[in-house]
Structures are given as C-alpha cells and as structure tokens.
Coordinates of C-alpha atoms in Angstrom, one line a residue:
M1 CA 0.0 0.0 0.0
A2 CA 1.1 3.5 -0.6
Y3 CA 1.9 5.6 2.5
D4 CA 3.6 8.8 3.4
P5 CA 6.5 8.5 5.8
R6 CA 7.1 10.7 8.8
G7 CA 9.1 13.8 8.0
D8 CA 12.4 14.9 9.4
H9 CA 12.4 15.8 13.1
G10 CA 13.9 19.2 12.8
A11 CA 16.0 20.1 9.9
P12 CA 19.6 21.3 10.3
G13 CA 19.9 25.0 10.7
G14 CA 16.3 25.3 11.9
H15 CA 16.9 28.3 14.1
D16 CA 14.7 31.3 14.7
G17 CA 16.2 34.2 16.7
G18 CA 18.8 31.9 18.2
G19 CA 16.3 29.3 19.4
F20 CA 15.9 25.9 17.8
V21 CA 12.5 25.3 16.1
R22 CA 11.4 21.7 16.2
A23 CA 9.5 20.8 13.0
R24 CA 6.9 18.2 13.7
G25 CA 7.0 15.4 11.2
R26 CA 4.1 14.4 9.1
R27 CA 2.0 11.7 10.5
P28 CA 2.5 8.4 8.5
V29 CA -0.7 7.6 6.5
T30 CA -1.4 4.4 4.7
D31 CA -3.8 5.1 1.9
Y32 CA -5.2 2.0 0.2
G33 CA -7.9 3.8 -1.8
S34 CA -5.7 4.7 -4.8
T35 CA -4.1 1.2 -5.1
L36 CA -7.5 -0.5 -4.9
A37 CA -8.9 1.9 -7.6
H38 CA -5.8 1.3 -9.7
W39 CA -6.3 -2.5 -9.4
M40 CA -10.1 -2.4 -10.1
R41 CA -9.5 -0.3 -13.2
N42 CA -7.0 -2.7 -14.7
R43 CA -8.0 -6.1 -13.4
Q44 CA -9.2 -9.0 -15.6
P45 CA -10.6 -12.5 -15.0
R46 CA -7.9 -14.8 -13.5
F47 CA -7.8 -17.1 -16.5
K48 CA -6.7 -14.1 -18.6
G49 CA -3.9 -13.1 -16.2
A50 CA -5.9 -11.2 -13.6
F51 CA -4.1 -7.9 -14.2
K52 CA -3.1 -6.0 -17.3
G53 CA -1.4 -3.0 -15.7
E54 CA 2.3 -2.4 -15.5
A55 CA 4.2 -4.8 -13.2
E56 CA 5.8 -3.5 -10.1
R57 CA 9.6 -2.9 -10.1
P58 CA 12.0 -2.0 -7.3
S59 CA 12.0 1.7 -7.9
A60 CA 10.4 4.6 -6.0
S61 CA 8.5 5.6 -9.2
Y62 CA 6.5 2.4 -9.0
I63 CA 4.9 3.2 -5.7
V64 CA 1.7 4.2 -7.6
D65 CA 1.6 0.7 -9.1
M66 CA 1.5 -1.1 -5.8
L67 CA -1.3 -3.8 -5.7
P68 CA -3.3 -5.0 -2.7
P69 CA -2.9 -8.6 -1.6
L70 CA -6.2 -9.6 -3.2
A71 CA -4.6 -8.8 -6.6
R72 CA -1.7 -11.2 -6.1
V73 CA -3.1 -14.2 -4.2
T74 CA -0.4 -16.4 -5.7
N75 CA 2.4 -14.2 -4.4
P76 CA 2.3 -14.3 -0.6
A77 CA 5.9 -13.1 -0.3
D78 CA 4.8 -9.7 -1.5
S79 CA 2.5 -9.3 1.5
V80 CA 5.1 -10.1 4.3
P81 CA 5.1 -7.1 6.6
T82 CA 8.7 -6.1 7.0
K83 CA 8.4 -2.3 7.6
H84 CA 7.3 -0.6 10.9
L85 CA 4.7 2.0 10.2
H86 CA 3.7 3.5 13.5
S87 CA 3.7 2.9 17.3
S88 CA 0.5 4.0 19.1
L89 CA 0.4 4.4 22.9
N90 CA -2.1 5.8 25.4
K91 CA -1.5 8.7 27.8
I92 CA -2.0 6.2 30.7
K93 CA -0.2 3.1 29.5
H94 CA -1.4 -0.4 30.1
P95 CA -0.4 -3.8 28.6
V96 CA -2.4 -4.4 25.4
N97 CA -4.1 -7.8 25.7
V98 CA -6.2 -7.9 22.5
V99 CA -6.1 -6.1 19.1
R100 CA -9.0 -6.4 16.6
W101 CA -9.6 -4.6 13.4
T102 CA -13.2 -3.4 13.0
P103 CA -15.0 -5.3 10.2
E104 CA -14.8 -2.4 7.7
G105 CA -11.1 -1.9 8.4
R106 CA -11.4 1.8 9.3
R107 CA -10.3 1.5 12.9
L108 CA -8.3 -0.8 15.2
L109 CA -9.8 -1.7 18.6
T110 CA -7.4 -2.5 21.4
A111 CA -8.3 -3.9 24.8
S112 CA -6.0 -3.3 27.7
S113 CA -5.4 -4.9 31.2
S114 CA -7.2 -1.9 32.7
G115 CA -10.5 -2.8 31.1
E116 CA -10.4 0.0 28.5
F117 CA -11.4 0.0 24.9
T118 CA -9.2 2.3 22.7
L119 CA -10.0 3.1 19.1
W120 CA -7.1 4.0 16.7
N121 CA -7.6 5.3 13.2
G122 CA -6.7 2.6 10.6
T123 CA -5.2 5.0 8.1
G124 CA -3.4 7.7 10.1
F125 CA -3.0 5.5 13.3
N126 CA -3.9 8.4 15.5
F127 CA -6.1 8.2 18.7
E128 CA -9.8 8.5 18.2
T129 CA -11.5 7.6 21.5
I130 CA -11.3 5.6 24.7
M131 CA -13.9 4.1 27.0
Q132 CA -14.0 2.0 30.2
A133 CA -15.6 -1.2 29.0
H134 CA -14.8 -3.6 31.9
D135 CA -13.8 -3.2 35.5
V136 CA -10.9 -5.7 35.2
A137 CA -8.5 -6.8 32.4
I138 CA -10.1 -7.7 29.1
R139 CA -9.0 -11.1 27.8
A140 CA -10.9 -11.8 24.6
L141 CA -12.7 -10.0 21.8
A142 CA -14.6 -11.3 18.8
Y143 CA -16.7 -9.7 16.0
S144 CA -19.6 -11.6 14.5
H145 CA -19.4 -12.8 10.9
S146 CA -22.3 -10.5 10.1
D147 CA -20.3 -7.5 11.4
D148 CA -23.2 -6.5 13.6
W149 CA -22.0 -7.5 17.1
L150 CA -18.9 -7.5 19.3
I151 CA -18.5 -9.7 22.4
S152 CA -15.8 -9.2 25.0
A153 CA -14.8 -11.2 28.0
D154 CA -12.7 -10.2 31.0
H155 CA -10.7 -11.7 33.9
E156 CA -13.7 -12.2 36.1
G157 CA -15.6 -14.3 33.6
I158 CA -18.1 -11.6 32.5
I159 CA -19.2 -11.4 28.9
K160 CA -20.6 -8.2 27.4
Y161 CA -22.5 -7.6 24.1
W162 CA -21.6 -4.5 22.1
Q163 CA -23.1 -2.9 19.0
P164 CA -20.8 -1.4 16.4
N165 CA -21.2 2.0 18.0
F166 CA -20.0 0.5 21.3
N167 CA -23.4 0.6 23.0
N168 CA -23.4 -2.1 25.7
V169 CA -26.7 -4.0 25.5
Q170 CA -26.1 -7.2 27.5
V171 CA -23.9 -8.4 30.4
I172 CA -23.8 -12.1 31.4
Q173 CA -21.7 -14.0 33.9
G174 CA -20.2 -16.7 31.7
H175 CA -17.7 -18.3 34.0
T176 CA -16.5 -17.8 37.6
D177 CA -12.9 -18.0 36.4
P178 CA -11.1 -15.8 33.8
I179 CA -12.2 -16.3 30.2
R180 CA -9.2 -16.7 27.9
D181 CA -10.7 -16.9 24.5
L182 CA -14.0 -16.9 22.6
A183 CA -15.3 -17.4 19.0
F184 CA -18.5 -17.1 17.0
S185 CA -20.2 -20.0 15.2
P186 CA -20.4 -19.7 11.4
N187 CA -24.0 -18.4 11.5
D188 CA -23.5 -16.2 14.6
S189 CA -26.3 -17.9 16.5
K190 CA -23.9 -19.3 19.1
F191 CA -20.4 -18.6 20.5
V192 CA -17.9 -20.7 22.5
T193 CA -15.7 -19.6 25.5
A194 CA -12.6 -21.1 27.0
S195 CA -12.0 -20.5 30.7
D196 CA -9.5 -21.3 33.4
D197 CA -12.0 -23.7 35.0
S198 CA -10.8 -26.2 32.4
S199 CA -14.1 -26.2 30.5
L200 CA -15.6 -24.7 27.4
K201 CA -19.2 -23.4 27.2
I202 CA -21.4 -22.9 24.2
F203 CA -23.8 -20.0 24.6
D204 CA -26.9 -19.1 22.7
F205 CA -26.2 -15.6 21.5
A206 CA -29.8 -14.4 21.4
G207 CA -30.7 -15.8 24.8
G208 CA -27.4 -15.2 26.5
I209 CA -27.5 -18.5 28.3
A210 CA -25.1 -21.4 28.3
E211 CA -26.5 -24.4 26.3
S212 CA -23.8 -26.9 26.9
T213 CA -20.4 -27.4 28.5
L214 CA -17.5 -29.2 26.9
Q215 CA -15.4 -31.0 29.6
G216 CA -12.3 -33.1 29.1
H217 CA -9.3 -31.0 29.7
G218 CA -7.3 -31.6 32.8
W219 CA -6.2 -28.0 33.3
D220 CA -6.9 -24.4 32.3
A221 CA -8.4 -24.0 28.8
K222 CA -6.3 -21.3 27.2
S223 CA -7.6 -21.0 23.7
C224 CA -10.6 -22.0 21.4
D225 CA -11.8 -21.4 17.9
W226 CA -14.8 -22.3 15.8
H227 CA -14.4 -23.5 12.3
P228 CA -15.4 -20.9 9.7
T229 CA -17.8 -23.2 7.8
K230 CA -18.2 -26.4 9.8
G231 CA -19.6 -27.6 13.2
L232 CA -16.1 -28.1 14.6
I233 CA -14.5 -26.5 17.7
V234 CA -10.9 -26.6 18.7
S235 CA -9.5 -26.0 22.1
G236 CA -6.0 -25.8 23.6
S237 CA -5.2 -26.2 27.3
K238 CA -2.5 -26.0 29.9
D239 CA -2.4 -29.8 29.9
H240 CA -0.5 -29.7 26.6
L241 CA -3.4 -31.1 24.6
V242 CA -5.4 -29.9 21.6
K243 CA -8.9 -31.2 21.4
L244 CA -11.5 -31.2 18.6
W245 CA -15.2 -31.1 19.6
D246 CA -18.5 -31.7 18.1
P247 CA -20.7 -28.8 19.3
R248 CA -24.0 -30.7 18.7
T249 CA -23.2 -33.7 20.8
Q250 CA -20.5 -32.2 23.1
R251 CA -18.3 -35.1 22.2
C252 CA -14.5 -34.9 21.9
L253 CA -13.7 -36.1 18.4
T254 CA -10.0 -36.5 18.8
T255 CA -7.0 -35.3 20.8
L256 CA -3.8 -34.0 19.2
H257 CA -0.6 -34.7 21.2
G258 CA 1.9 -32.7 19.3
H259 CA 3.1 -30.1 21.9
K260 CA 5.0 -30.6 25.1
N261 CA 3.9 -27.5 27.0
T262 CA 1.0 -25.1 27.5
I263 CA -1.0 -24.4 24.4
T264 CA -1.2 -20.6 23.9
K265 CA -3.2 -20.2 20.7
T266 CA -5.4 -22.3 18.3
S267 CA -6.7 -20.9 15.1
F268 CA -8.4 -22.4 12.0
E269 CA -7.3 -21.2 8.5
R270 CA -10.0 -19.0 7.0
V271 CA -9.4 -19.3 3.3
M272 CA -9.4 -23.0 2.5
G273 CA -10.5 -24.3 5.9
W274 CA -8.4 -27.4 5.9
C275 CA -5.6 -26.4 8.3
L276 CA -5.4 -25.7 12.0
A277 CA -2.5 -23.8 13.6
T278 CA -1.5 -24.2 17.2
S279 CA 1.3 -22.5 19.3
A280 CA 2.7 -23.5 22.6
R281 CA 5.3 -22.6 25.2
D282 CA 7.7 -25.3 23.8
Q283 CA 9.1 -22.7 21.3
T284 CA 7.2 -24.3 18.4
A285 CA 4.0 -24.0 16.4
R286 CA 2.4 -26.8 14.5
I287 CA 0.1 -27.0 11.5
F288 CA -2.5 -29.8 11.5
D289 CA -4.5 -31.1 8.5
I290 CA -8.0 -31.8 9.8
R291 CA -8.5 -34.2 6.9
M292 CA -5.7 -36.5 8.2
M293 CA -6.0 -35.4 11.9
R294 CA -2.2 -35.1 12.2
D295 CA 0.5 -32.4 12.1
I296 CA 2.0 -31.7 8.7
C297 CA 4.3 -28.7 9.5
L298 CA 6.5 -27.9 12.5
L299 CA 7.4 -24.2 12.7
R300 CA 10.8 -23.7 14.2
G301 CA 13.0 -20.6 14.7
H302 CA 11.8 -19.1 18.0
E303 CA 14.2 -19.1 20.9
K304 CA 11.5 -18.4 23.4
D305 CA 7.9 -19.4 23.9
I306 CA 5.4 -18.5 21.2
S307 CA 2.6 -16.5 22.7
T308 CA 0.2 -15.9 19.8
L309 CA -0.2 -16.5 16.0
T310 CA -2.5 -15.4 13.2
W311 CA -3.4 -16.4 9.6
H312 CA -3.3 -14.0 6.7
P313 CA -6.9 -13.2 5.5
I314 CA -6.0 -13.6 1.8
H315 CA -3.0 -16.0 1.6
S316 CA -3.7 -19.4 3.1
N317 CA 0.0 -20.2 3.4
L318 CA 1.2 -17.1 5.3
L319 CA 1.3 -17.3 9.0
S320 CA 2.7 -14.8 11.6
T321 CA 3.7 -15.7 15.1
G322 CA 4.6 -13.5 18.1
G323 CA 7.2 -14.6 20.7
N324 CA 7.3 -14.2 24.4
E325 CA 10.4 -12.0 24.1
G326 CA 8.8 -9.6 21.6
S327 CA 9.9 -11.2 18.3
L328 CA 7.7 -11.3 15.3
F329 CA 8.2 -14.1 12.7
H330 CA 6.5 -14.7 9.4
Y331 CA 6.3 -18.2 7.8
L332 CA 5.5 -19.3 4.3
L333 CA 4.2 -22.9 4.6
D334 CA 5.3 -23.9 1.1
E335 CA 8.9 -22.6 1.6
P336 CA 10.9 -24.5 4.2
N337 CA 13.8 -21.9 4.3
T338 CA 16.0 -24.5 5.9
P339 CA 19.2 -23.0 7.4
P340 CA 22.6 -24.1 6.0
H341 CA 24.2 -27.2 7.4
Q342 CA 20.8 -28.7 8.1
A343 CA 19.0 -31.5 6.3
I344 CA 16.0 -30.5 4.3
S345 CA 12.9 -32.3 5.4
T346 CA 10.3 -33.7 3.0
A347 CA 6.7 -32.5 2.9
V348 CA 4.2 -34.9 4.3
Y349 CA 2.2 -34.9 1.1
E350 CA 5.2 -35.9 -1.0
S351 CA 6.2 -38.8 1.3
P352 CA 5.3 -42.4 0.3
D353 CA 3.3 -42.9 3.5
P354 CA 1.7 -39.6 4.6
L355 CA 0.2 -41.0 7.7
T356 CA 3.5 -42.0 9.3
A357 CA 5.9 -39.5 7.8
P358 CA 7.3 -36.9 10.2
A359 CA 6.1 -33.3 10.1
Q360 CA 8.1 -31.0 7.7
S361 CA 10.2 -28.4 9.5
I362 CA 9.5 -24.8 8.4
Y363 CA 11.7 -21.9 9.3
P364 CA 10.7 -18.2 9.1
T365 CA 10.8 -16.4 5.9
H366 CA 11.3 -13.1 7.7
K367 CA 12.3 -12.2 11.2
L368 CA 11.7 -9.1 13.4
P369 CA 13.6 -10.1 16.5
F370 CA 13.1 -6.7 18.2
A371 CA 9.5 -6.0 17.2
H372 CA 8.5 -5.4 20.8
D373 CA 10.3 -5.1 24.1
Y374 CA 8.1 -7.7 25.8
A375 CA 5.7 -10.5 25.0
I376 CA 3.3 -10.0 22.0
W377 CA -0.1 -10.9 23.3
S378 CA -2.2 -10.4 20.1
L379 CA -1.9 -10.2 16.4
D380 CA -4.5 -9.2 13.8
W381 CA -4.5 -8.5 10.1
H382 CA -6.4 -5.8 8.4
P383 CA -9.3 -7.2 6.4
L384 CA -7.5 -6.2 3.1
G385 CA -4.4 -8.0 4.3
H386 CA -1.9 -5.1 3.9
I387 CA -1.4 -4.1 7.6
L388 CA -0.6 -6.2 10.6
A389 CA -1.3 -4.9 14.1
S390 CA 0.4 -6.2 17.2
G391 CA -0.4 -5.6 20.9
S392 CA 2.3 -6.3 23.5
N393 CA 3.0 -6.3 27.1
D394 CA 5.3 -3.3 26.6
R395 CA 2.0 -1.3 26.4
I396 CA 2.5 -0.3 22.8
T397 CA 0.4 -1.1 19.7
R398 CA 2.4 -1.3 16.5
F399 CA 1.5 -1.4 12.8
W400 CA 3.5 -3.3 10.2
S401 CA 3.3 -3.4 6.4
R402 CA 5.3 -4.4 3.4
G403 CA 8.1 -2.1 2.2
R404 CA 7.6 0.2 -0.7
P405 CA 9.3 -0.3 -4.1
G406 CA 12.9 1.0 -3.9
E407 CA 13.3 0.8 -0.1
T408 CA 16.5 -1.0 0.9
D409 CA 17.3 0.2 4.4
I410 CA 14.3 -1.2 6.2
F411 CA 16.2 -4.4 7.1
Q412 CA 18.7 -2.3 9.0
D413 CA 16.4 -0.6 11.4
K414 CA 16.2 -1.2 15.2
Y415 CA 13.4 -3.7 14.8
H416 CA 15.6 -6.0 12.7
I417 CA 19.1 -5.6 14.2
G418 CA 18.5 -3.9 17.6
E419 CA 19.0 -0.4 18.8
V420 CA 22.7 -0.7 19.5
A421 CA 23.5 -2.1 16.0
A422 CA 21.2 0.3 14.3
E423 CA 22.8 3.2 16.1
A424 CA 26.3 2.0 15.0
Q425 CA 25.2 1.7 11.4
G426 CA 23.5 5.1 11.5
T427 CA 20.0 3.9 10.7
W428 CA 18.7 5.0 14.1
D429 CA 19.5 7.9 16.3
R430 CA 18.9 7.4 20.0
R431 CA 18.3 11.1 20.7
G432 CA 16.1 11.4 17.6
G433 CA 14.2 8.3 18.7
R434 CA 13.5 9.8 22.1
R435 CA 12.4 13.1 20.4
Q436 CA 10.2 11.1 18.1
R437 CA 8.7 9.2 21.0
Q438 CA 8.1 12.5 22.8
E439 CA 6.4 14.0 19.7
E440 CA 4.2 10.9 19.3
E441 CA 3.2 11.1 23.0
E442 CA 2.4 14.8 22.6
Q443 CA 0.4 14.1 19.4
E444 CA -1.5 11.3 21.1
L445 CA -2.2 13.5 24.0
E446 CA -3.6 16.2 21.7
D447 CA -5.7 13.6 19.9
E448 CA -7.0 12.3 23.2
M449 CA -8.0 15.8 24.3
E450 CA -9.8 16.3 21.0
G451 CA -11.2 12.8 20.9
L452 CA -14.8 11.6 21.6
V453 CA -16.0 11.7 25.1
D454 CA -17.3 8.6 26.9
Q455 CA -20.8 9.6 27.8
K456 CA -21.0 7.0 30.6
M457 CA -17.9 8.2 32.5
P458 CA -18.8 10.7 35.3
L459 CA -17.4 14.2 34.8
K460 CA -14.7 15.1 37.3
Q461 CA -15.5 18.2 39.3
P462 CA -12.3 19.8 40.4
M463 CA -12.2 21.3 43.9
P464 CA -11.0 24.9 44.3
T465 CA -7.4 24.7 45.5
F466 CA -4.3 26.8 45.9
P467 CA -2.2 26.8 42.7
G468 CA 0.6 24.2 43.2
L469 CA -0.9 22.7 46.4
P470 CA -3.2 19.9 45.3
G471 CA -5.9 19.0 47.8
L472 CA -5.6 22.2 49.9
S473 CA -9.0 24.0 49.9
L474 CA -9.2 27.8 49.4
P475 CA -10.2 29.9 52.4
A476 CA -13.7 31.3 52.5
N477 CA -13.7 35.2 52.0
G478 CA -10.0 35.2 52.3
V479 CA -10.0 33.8 55.9
P480 CA -8.4 30.3 56.2
P481 CA -10.6 27.7 58.1
P482 CA -9.7 27.0 61.7
P483 CA -7.8 23.8 62.4
P484 CA -9.9 21.0 63.9
Q485 CA -9.7 20.8 67.7
I486 CA -8.3 17.8 69.5
P487 CA -10.6 16.4 72.3
G488 CA -9.2 17.3 75.7
V489 CA -6.9 20.0 74.4
S490 CA -7.9 23.7 74.3
A491 CA -6.7 25.9 71.5
A492 CA -4.5 28.9 72.5
S493 CA -6.4 31.3 70.2
A494 CA -9.9 30.1 71.0
P495 CA -11.0 30.9 74.5
G496 CA -13.4 28.6 76.3
P497 CA -13.4 25.1 77.6
A498 CA -11.9 22.3 75.6
P499 CA -14.2 19.8 73.9
P500 CA -14.9 16.8 76.1
L501 CA -13.1 13.5 75.6
P502 CA -15.1 10.6 74.1
F503 CA -14.1 8.3 77.0
P504 CA -13.2 8.9 80.7
I505 CA -9.6 8.8 81.9
P506 CA -9.0 7.2 85.3
G507 CA -7.7 9.7 87.9
A508 CA -8.9 12.8 86.0
A509 CA -12.0 14.9 86.6
G510 CA -13.1 13.0 89.7
V511 CA -12.8 9.5 88.1
P512 CA -11.4 7.1 90.7
P513 CA -8.0 5.5 89.8
P514 CA -8.1 1.8 88.9
P515 CA -6.8 -0.7 91.4
L516 CA -3.2 -1.8 91.1
P517 CA -2.8 -5.4 89.7
G518 CA -1.7 -8.2 92.0
G519 CA -2.5 -6.4 95.2
L520 CA 0.6 -4.1 95.0
D521 CA 1.0 -1.6 97.7
P522 CA 1.9 1.9 96.3
S523 CA 3.6 2.8 99.6
N524 CA 5.9 -0.3 99.5
P525 CA 6.9 -0.8 95.9
A526 CA 8.4 -4.1 94.7
D527 CA 12.1 -4.7 94.4
F528 CA 13.4 -3.9 90.9
A529 CA 16.0 -6.7 91.0
K530 CA 13.3 -9.3 91.7
I531 CA 11.1 -8.1 88.9
A532 CA 14.0 -8.1 86.5
E533 CA 15.0 -11.6 87.5
M534 CA 11.4 -12.9 87.1
M535 CA 11.1 -11.3 83.6
Q536 CA 14.5 -12.7 82.6
K537 CA 13.4 -16.2 83.5
A538 CA 10.2 -15.7 81.5
G539 CA 12.2 -14.7 78.5
L540 CA 11.0 -11.1 78.5
P541 CA 13.2 -8.0 78.1
P542 CA 14.1 -6.5 81.5
P543 CA 12.2 -3.3 82.5
P544 CA 14.0 0.0 82.7
P545 CA 15.6 0.9 86.1
P546 CA 13.7 3.1 88.5
N547 CA 13.2 6.8 87.6
M548 CA 13.9 6.0 84.0
L549 CA 11.6 5.7 81.0
P550 CA 11.9 3.2 78.1
P551 CA 14.3 4.4 75.4
G552 CA 12.8 6.9 73.0
L553 CA 9.9 7.8 75.3
I554 CA 9.8 11.5 76.4
P555 CA 6.9 12.6 78.6
P556 CA 4.9 15.6 77.5
P557 CA 5.4 18.9 79.4
N558 CA 3.6 19.4 82.8
F559 CA 3.0 15.6 82.9
A560 CA 1.7 14.5 86.3
A561 CA 2.1 10.8 87.2
P562 CA -1.0 9.1 88.7
P563 CA -1.0 8.3 92.4
G564 CA 1.2 5.3 93.2
F565 CA 3.7 5.8 90.3
P566 CA 7.2 7.3 90.8
P567 CA 7.8 10.7 89.2
P568 CA 9.3 10.7 85.7
P569 CA 13.0 11.8 85.2
V570 CA 13.7 15.4 84.5
F571 CA 14.6 16.2 80.8
A572 CA 16.2 19.3 79.4
P573 CA 14.2 21.4 77.0
G574 CA 16.0 19.7 74.1
G575 CA 14.8 16.4 75.3
V576 CA 18.1 15.2 76.8
D577 CA 18.2 13.4 80.1
M578 CA 19.9 15.5 82.6
Q579 CA 21.1 12.4 84.5
A580 CA 23.0 11.4 81.3
S581 CA 25.1 14.5 81.3
D582 CA 28.6 14.6 82.8
S583 CA 30.0 17.2 85.2
N584 CA 31.6 19.2 82.5
G585 CA 28.2 19.9 80.9
G586 CA 29.0 17.7 77.8
R587 CA 26.4 15.3 76.5
R588 CA 27.1 11.6 76.7
R589 CA 24.9 8.6 75.8
A590 CA 23.9 6.3 78.6
P591 CA 23.8 2.6 77.9
L592 CA 20.5 1.0 77.5
P593 CA 19.4 -1.2 80.5
S594 CA 19.2 -4.2 78.3
Q595 CA 22.8 -3.7 77.0
E596 CA 24.1 -3.4 80.6
E597 CA 22.3 -6.5 81.8
S598 CA 23.4 -8.5 78.7
L599 CA 27.0 -7.4 79.3
R600 CA 26.9 -8.6 82.9
M601 CA 25.5 -11.9 81.9
E602 CA 28.2 -12.3 79.2
Q603 CA 30.9 -11.4 81.8
K604 CA 29.6 -14.1 84.2
K605 CA 30.2 -16.6 81.3
G606 CA 33.8 -15.4 81.0
N607 CA 33.3 -13.2 77.9
Y608 CA 34.3 -9.5 77.4
T609 CA 36.4 -9.4 80.6
R610 CA 39.5 -7.8 79.1
V611 CA 39.6 -4.0 78.9
R612 CA 40.4 -2.8 75.4

C-alpha cells in the first residue's frame, strides 16, 4: 500500500532568533484507496492473467503501481510485513491484551489490562476515543461474521455484548474464572468460550444462556476457535493437549498430542479451511491437517515461547507468530527456508506414506527479533491483508506493512538488528528516537484531548485549591478555616473550655483511679531486681531501672504521674536526660538497660572481661 513517511524531526539549521525550532514530522498515513482503484480499473478475469497493468519494479517511481494482496493471491511473499509504520500508545499506558480490526477496516480496537477500549484510526494510526468497557482486564474480543455484534470477556468471567457504535446491550456471567478466548459460530447464533476452570461453554447468542459445557481438559483451557464453515470446535489447554469437539453432541472427536507445553493459541485457517495452527510454550508452532488429523508442519526458529499467532486473510500459506520475548516471525508454509548445514525435510504430502511421515520443519521467511520489548499478546490482520497490528506487554500497539518499491534500508532498522547495532550503522538515532517518541506522545495527548467523550464516564468536578498545592482548599472570604480541635486540648487562640473527651480517663475529673494489679502496695513498691529476675526467667526483656523511662519515650510537658507511680525523670528542653550529662556539661549517651544486663551476663560466662 502507498503511504507517506514521517518527515524529518527538525532540519539542520532550523533556528529562529537563536532558538531551535522543532519541526513536527508528518503523520504516517497508509492510503489503500488509490491502489484499490488502480487494481479495479486494470483487473481482468484470472484465466486471462488477472491484471493488465504495469508490473511493479524495485524503484520509487512504481509506488503508484503497488497492488493490494487480493490482486496477487499467488504471491504471498509480497505481503510479508517487513516495515514498521507506527507505534501507538495511550496517555496512561497499560499492557495491550487484544487487538482487533473493525469489520470495515477503518479502525483498530485494542483492549488493555485496565479494562479499557481504545480506538485507533486505521489510516493515520492516531487516537480516536477511549472508554471504560470492563472493570478488570479484558482477555478476549470477537466480531460476529455479520459484522453486527462484538462480544468481549474479562478476567472475572463476565461477557458483554456490544453494538458497532459500542453501545453495551447485555452483560452475562459466563464463568467464575477468567475467560481466555471466545469465538462465534459460522451463522453467529452461538459462541464458545474457554476458561481457566478447564471447561468450554457454548452460549446461545440471542438468549445469552449457556446451552452446553465441553469438559475433558485436565487443566486451564487457554484458547478456542470455531471452524469458519463447519460444526467443529478446537481448544488448547495447559495440559499440553489440543482437542477437537462436536458442538452438537458435546463429544471430543480427537485429541492431538503434538506439543510438550501449555497451548497458547489455536486458530483455523479461514481461506481454504483445511488447516489448524497451534502454538505453545515449547518454542514451536504446528500446522495440523484436519482431513488427516495429524500435524504436517513444524514451525521452528523461535528461541523463546510462542505467545500468539494469526493467519493471513488472503494468503492461506502465510502465518505470523509472536514470541514471548517480543519477536515477530513470518512463515510461508510452502517454503521451508532450511538454514545451512541442516537437512531438508520432506513434505508430508510428498512422502510415500503420509500417515507415518514426520512433520516438515518450516523456518521463518522473515524475522523481526526486536519488534517489541516484551511478549506479544495479540496479532490481527487488516481485512484487506496489507497491515498487521500487534499488541504487546510493553503497552504499545504497533502497525506493520510491506516495504515500498525501492526501499532497501528497512532491514537495518532497530526492529531487525536492535538499537545498538542500528545506532552503530547510523540507521537509528537514540536522541532522535527519544524526540520522536516525545512527539508521538504529545500528538496522542492532543488527539485524546480532542477525541470523543465517553458519555458513561462521570465528569470530574475539580475542587478549588491553591495553585501548586493539590488538595488544599481555598479559604472562604480570604480567611483560612480554623484547624480542627483535638478532644481534651484547648486551643491557644480560641478561649473557652476544651471539647470533652469521648471516653473517661481514670484519675482525672473526679474519676477514681483503677486498682493496682496483683495487690501491689503503692507505699511499698516491689524490688526492681526481683522483677527483672522474674522477667528474665520468663524470656522477656528487662524493665528500665527506677526513675527511667523506656528508650525513646519522652513525657509531655507538665505531665503528672497518677498516684502510686514514681515521678518521671527530668529532661532538658531539648529532650536530653539531665542524668545522662557529665559534670563538664557535655552530653554523653547512657547505655540502655538491656545492654548493661546483657554485658553482665556475658561477663559471668567469662566473655568480654579484658579491657580494650
């Protein structure tokens, strides 16, 4: 597709009166209208060659002759997305769990871990609107085949029905555990959900009730899909198994044992309908032929777990996978791309015995090792097949497309070779990248300020405050409000009695003092040494000596001890114990009672007897 690149971020010599003027680059725009019109004007029936226009050549002058993927269904290599178009991020960033193109392809819908829907423009990739759709993280989205409905599921097992204008019309409690995936039936009358309770449920869409439950997995069900034309459901679970179900009888038709770890994604191919793709945390993805009920391709190349995958909507042999470390790989199933020094495996269909032949190893046609910084959670193709959207745990949504004719430096950017190598080769500037990211964030902030308003969100009424002091209320008529009074304490500026205490204090205001525990006589206090010895035998820390308070405790001024208690020690105005001062008036620190007692006990054992 033809698109306009971002302009330069400040040309050299861009000064105005001694100050640097930053020139905001043009927003990248992918316009598919002209290429579609060009193809429709020059297309022919396929038996005549399908296209009579000029063939595309590797020169910038042939950008106007670019064709959509539908015009070259036999050349999937021309649709491999190798170029980064744009990175979109919200003002308040959250991990992007699901990305879905709207059925008409005008916008991209993203669902985040905060429960928000965000709409991005599908041509200019700018922000359009945001709304709070769920209270918790959204885990799955699916549009109906009729393009009239959208259903979403969250981490609490709640399913919501949405109209294309995002009007919520129904809320049902589908599961008690998180829902990981869902899919519509071919006629949109039912949909299936996969949950962490190890079960799949088939719901009647019109009634919003669960009709049947598919049970058979031994652990969490992580993925599910409904065949585009058949009554066939596939599910993948944490028990390493892929199961095929009959939705009419709730019977498990077969179990596929290809993977050795948790299944992360299962998806039927939409063009021909004969293949099933599965990915797992064993660093591989497999392609199954449902006619033979066995795996025919083994997709290798990932060094970490594969978190998601997606089929191309036009080319049935183009598959894209997202890795747990942020890599994005593209596979052509009819091109093995075997690395050097490795044996080329034979295709299952070409072997003498297809039922027993090992699966053919397929390696990626193109790699984007640094597509994202963290795991890619979701991938989705534009309905025309010219843009791939990816949502990642790094809280960024990125758009990818094929390179334009004549571009040769796209394989040397930071998404292919990394930031360090790209900076060394001069294809990426770290300072310019930060400036570009800052400009993009400013632009997204402006778009969000000018975007549509969620009518269901309550308006925030700001309180009048001092500038620069958030939360501090303004005084009425210029007079600050009086501070709240503490019960039992009278204010110095407010004459009158203090407010009463909420509870009586023994020994104050005529309340009799409480009796001493254990029958102690206040005129004949107990021996401190005996009390310390009893506490030491009980394993408790010894009490402070007489006329001394515990360390760190300073009595308030004019404190009067209750009857029967010794008077507190005298402290200087600075809070220093006068008994801890030497004769010269210098301040010294008295040892804590526990330290002194411990030292004596250690000396009785024969330790610490020599003077240093």
